[in-house]
């Protein structure tokens, strides 16, 4: 059985469930939708709107007015319990079991504007979060579990994951310290970065475009902040469909009152 997973930093689920998410779900037909930055408490999540989209199972970790992650699924979800990865205890991570996959949904902190942990507490928080993630997955590497990690990692790791590698080297999300921290996580869990396994490294890939650009498509100053990773035990399923099984729905960035992120989807093989 194939399974289509999608990830989307929606920047307020109550603002965008209808019609933005609903219209996209009708076209993309994901089996499991992982959302980040839902900006609501669990009891405020618009579950009925998602039921009308065809989802029947939900796992929500909310927070008042900010952060928050949620998973809506057409298949049963097993709550695998929280892991204390966020140093501040913010609602930025959840994990569930679904159709033989242990699915982790992440909303890693953006980190503020100044890439110096000594003077920027938000950047220090981001680096500590990344360090905790690395230690967690390093401790689980011997389990041979079928893990899939999705979400807004707020890091564009490679040269062609940003519109200008040279100009963004000192900009938070593409600094060497962040890129190296993300790579340590990838190596700790032996994860495959699905997009870059399927798409050549010299091809530009973006999932986020700033609201500041009057015409985002003309400027095209994007970054690949949203990711799907697979552990060795899940790699074959993740790559089975080839490039056609992975898609960035960038046209959603042009919708009325859009998120600044586009949804990313992957169909896993059986």
mmCIF file of C-alpha atoms in Angstrom, residues 121-267:
data_model
loop_
_atom_site.group_PDB
_atom_site.id
_atom_site.type_symbol
_atom_site.label_atom_id
_atom_site.label_comp_id
_atom_site.label_asym_id
_atom_site.label_seq_id
_atom_site.Cartn_x
_atom_site.Cartn_y
_atom_site.Cartn_z
ATOM 1 C CA UNK A 121 18.931 34.034 22.846
ATOM 2 C CA UNK A 122 16.666 32.859 20.014
ATOM 3 C CA UNK A 123 19.640 31.613 18.018
ATOM 4 C CA UNK A 124 21.113 29.943 21.117
ATOM 5 C CA UNK A 125 17.750 28.233 21.623
ATOM 6 C CA UNK A 126 17.771 26.958 18.049
ATOM 7 C CA UNK A 127 21.259 25.505 18.390
ATOM 8 C CA UNK A 128 20.408 23.789 21.667
ATOM 9 C CA UNK A 129 17.257 22.317 20.107
ATOM 10 C CA UNK A 130 19.334 20.955 17.220
ATOM 11 C CA UNK A 131 21.847 19.487 19.660
ATOM 12 C CA UNK A 132 19.074 17.704 21.556
ATOM 13 C CA UNK A 133 17.663 16.275 18.329
ATOM 14 C CA UNK A 134 21.099 14.979 17.370
ATOM 15 C CA UNK A 135 21.593 13.241 20.715
ATOM 16 C CA UNK A 136 18.104 11.756 20.606
ATOM 17 C CA UNK A 137 18.492 10.159 17.186
ATOM 18 C CA UNK A 138 22.073 9.088 17.862
ATOM 19 C CA UNK A 139 20.702 7.170 20.833
ATOM 20 C CA UNK A 140 18.171 5.427 18.617
ATOM 21 C CA UNK A 141 20.370 4.667 15.614
ATOM 22 C CA UNK A 142 20.802 0.995 16.518
ATOM 23 C CA UNK A 143 17.043 0.304 16.629
ATOM 24 C CA UNK A 144 16.619 -0.028 12.862
ATOM 25 C CA UNK A 145 13.198 1.634 13.146
ATOM 26 C CA UNK A 146 11.307 2.911 10.102
ATOM 27 C CA UNK A 147 11.390 6.636 10.862
ATOM 28 C CA UNK A 148 10.228 9.500 8.699
ATOM 29 C CA UNK A 149 10.976 13.070 9.766
ATOM 30 C CA UNK A 150 9.030 15.949 8.240
ATOM 31 C CA UNK A 151 8.507 19.586 8.949
ATOM 32 C CA UNK A 152 9.823 23.096 8.887
ATOM 33 C CA UNK A 153 13.453 22.655 9.915
ATOM 34 C CA UNK A 154 14.150 26.355 9.307
ATOM 35 C CA UNK A 155 17.497 25.455 7.738
ATOM 36 C CA UNK A 156 18.348 25.384 4.037
ATOM 37 C CA UNK A 157 21.428 23.152 4.071
ATOM 38 C CA UNK A 158 22.889 23.073 0.580
ATOM 39 C CA UNK A 159 24.183 25.618 -1.924
ATOM 40 C CA UNK A 160 21.216 25.297 -4.232
ATOM 41 C CA UNK A 161 18.660 25.253 -1.402
ATOM 42 C CA UNK A 162 18.911 29.058 -1.327
ATOM 43 C CA UNK A 163 18.710 31.745 -3.972
ATOM 44 C CA UNK A 164 22.262 32.912 -3.231
ATOM 45 C CA UNK A 165 24.670 30.765 -1.275
ATOM 46 C CA UNK A 166 27.240 33.542 -1.028
ATOM 47 C CA UNK A 167 24.835 36.250 0.139
ATOM 48 C CA UNK A 168 23.092 34.039 2.697
ATOM 49 C CA UNK A 169 26.143 32.557 4.415
ATOM 50 C CA UNK A 170 25.718 35.028 7.273
ATOM 51 C CA UNK A 171 21.920 34.937 7.256
ATOM 52 C CA UNK A 172 20.102 32.762 9.804
ATOM 53 C CA UNK A 173 18.844 29.541 8.157
ATOM 54 C CA UNK A 174 21.943 29.060 5.976
ATOM 55 C CA UNK A 175 24.873 29.808 8.273
ATOM 56 C CA UNK A 176 27.608 27.170 8.514
ATOM 57 C CA UNK A 177 26.899 26.501 12.208
ATOM 58 C CA UNK A 178 23.252 25.655 11.466
ATOM 59 C CA UNK A 179 24.036 23.643 8.353
ATOM 60 C CA UNK A 180 26.667 21.633 10.225
ATOM 61 C CA UNK A 181 24.273 20.994 13.124
ATOM 62 C CA UNK A 182 21.601 19.719 10.734
ATOM 63 C CA UNK A 183 24.123 17.480 8.992
ATOM 64 C CA UNK A 184 25.142 15.983 12.356
ATOM 65 C CA UNK A 185 21.496 15.096 12.953
ATOM 66 C CA UNK A 186 21.242 13.513 9.523
ATOM 67 C CA UNK A 187 24.349 11.456 10.112
ATOM 68 C CA UNK A 188 23.351 10.515 13.665
ATOM 69 C CA UNK A 189 20.189 8.853 12.386
ATOM 70 C CA UNK A 190 21.659 7.852 9.010
ATOM 71 C CA UNK A 191 18.743 9.693 7.421
ATOM 72 C CA UNK A 192 18.210 10.196 3.715
ATOM 73 C CA UNK A 193 17.234 13.724 2.694
ATOM 74 C CA UNK A 194 14.544 12.576 0.276
ATOM 75 C CA UNK A 195 14.452 15.703 -1.890
ATOM 76 C CA UNK A 196 18.196 15.592 -2.497
ATOM 77 C CA UNK A 197 18.192 11.832 -3.014
ATOM 78 C CA UNK A 198 15.695 12.342 -5.848
ATOM 79 C CA UNK A 199 16.690 15.746 -7.250
ATOM 80 C CA UNK A 200 20.254 16.591 -8.368
ATOM 81 C CA UNK A 201 22.277 18.793 -6.031
ATOM 82 C CA UNK A 202 22.831 21.446 -8.701
ATOM 83 C CA UNK A 203 19.092 22.015 -9.187
ATOM 84 C CA UNK A 204 17.529 24.841 -7.200
ATOM 85 C CA UNK A 205 14.768 23.760 -4.786
ATOM 86 C CA UNK A 206 12.771 26.154 -2.623
ATOM 87 C CA UNK A 207 9.797 25.714 -0.261
ATOM 88 C CA UNK A 208 9.661 29.193 1.311
ATOM 89 C CA UNK A 209 9.502 32.728 -0.073
ATOM 90 C CA UNK A 210 9.419 35.824 2.108
ATOM 91 C CA UNK A 211 6.290 37.934 2.462
ATOM 92 C CA UNK A 212 8.539 40.967 1.914
ATOM 93 C CA UNK A 213 8.805 40.407 -1.834
ATOM 94 C CA UNK A 214 6.037 42.255 -3.689
ATOM 95 C CA UNK A 215 6.162 39.621 -6.435
ATOM 96 C CA UNK A 216 7.612 36.489 -4.857
ATOM 97 C CA UNK A 217 7.723 34.538 -8.103
ATOM 98 C CA UNK A 218 9.548 37.240 -10.049
ATOM 99 C CA UNK A 219 12.078 37.757 -7.253
ATOM 100 C CA UNK A 220 12.284 34.004 -6.540
ATOM 101 C CA UNK A 221 14.493 34.537 -3.509
ATOM 102 C CA UNK A 222 13.541 31.231 -1.966
ATOM 103 C CA UNK A 223 14.947 28.801 0.543
ATOM 104 C CA UNK A 224 14.348 25.065 1.095
ATOM 105 C CA UNK A 225 13.319 25.093 4.747
ATOM 106 C CA UNK A 226 10.798 22.228 4.656
ATOM 107 C CA UNK A 227 12.099 18.686 4.607
ATOM 108 C CA UNK A 228 11.248 14.998 4.478
ATOM 109 C CA UNK A 229 13.867 12.567 5.766
ATOM 110 C CA UNK A 230 13.813 8.774 5.988
ATOM 111 C CA UNK A 231 15.804 6.387 8.160
ATOM 112 C CA UNK A 232 17.552 3.395 6.537
ATOM 113 C CA UNK A 233 14.595 1.138 7.387
ATOM 114 C CA UNK A 234 12.201 3.533 5.626
ATOM 115 C CA UNK A 235 14.480 4.576 2.773
ATOM 116 C CA UNK A 236 13.300 2.052 0.178
ATOM 117 C CA UNK A 237 9.660 3.055 0.669
ATOM 118 C CA UNK A 238 10.568 6.747 0.601
ATOM 119 C CA UNK A 239 12.452 6.504 -2.682
ATOM 120 C CA UNK A 240 10.362 3.801 -4.378
ATOM 121 C CA UNK A 241 8.291 6.190 -6.476
ATOM 122 C CA UNK A 242 11.243 8.160 -7.787
ATOM 123 C CA UNK A 243 11.186 11.869 -8.456
ATOM 124 C CA UNK A 244 7.530 11.876 -9.488
ATOM 125 C CA UNK A 245 6.552 10.759 -5.982
ATOM 126 C CA UNK A 246 7.981 13.951 -4.437
ATOM 127 C CA UNK A 247 6.419 17.335 -5.037
ATOM 128 C CA UNK A 248 6.633 20.926 -3.815
ATOM 129 C CA UNK A 249 3.290 22.612 -4.447
ATOM 130 C CA UNK A 250 4.742 26.070 -4.974
ATOM 131 C CA UNK A 251 1.614 27.489 -6.626
ATOM 132 C CA UNK A 252 0.013 27.544 -3.170
ATOM 133 C CA UNK A 253 2.317 30.468 -2.394
ATOM 134 C CA UNK A 254 0.306 32.532 -4.899
ATOM 135 C CA UNK A 255 -3.062 31.972 -3.272
ATOM 136 C CA UNK A 256 -4.970 34.742 -1.500
ATOM 137 C CA UNK A 257 -3.623 35.223 2.049
ATOM 138 C CA UNK A 258 -1.151 32.330 1.709
ATOM 139 C CA UNK A 259 1.406 30.894 4.060
ATOM 140 C CA UNK A 260 4.946 31.886 3.140
ATOM 141 C CA UNK A 261 5.693 28.143 2.896
ATOM 142 C CA UNK A 262 4.516 25.762 0.180
ATOM 143 C CA UNK A 263 3.333 22.251 1.039
ATOM 144 C CA UNK A 264 5.715 19.385 0.371
ATOM 145 C CA UNK A 265 4.430 15.866 -0.331
ATOM 146 C CA UNK A 266 5.910 12.407 -0.794
ATOM 147 C CA UNK A 267 4.215 9.157 -1.750
#
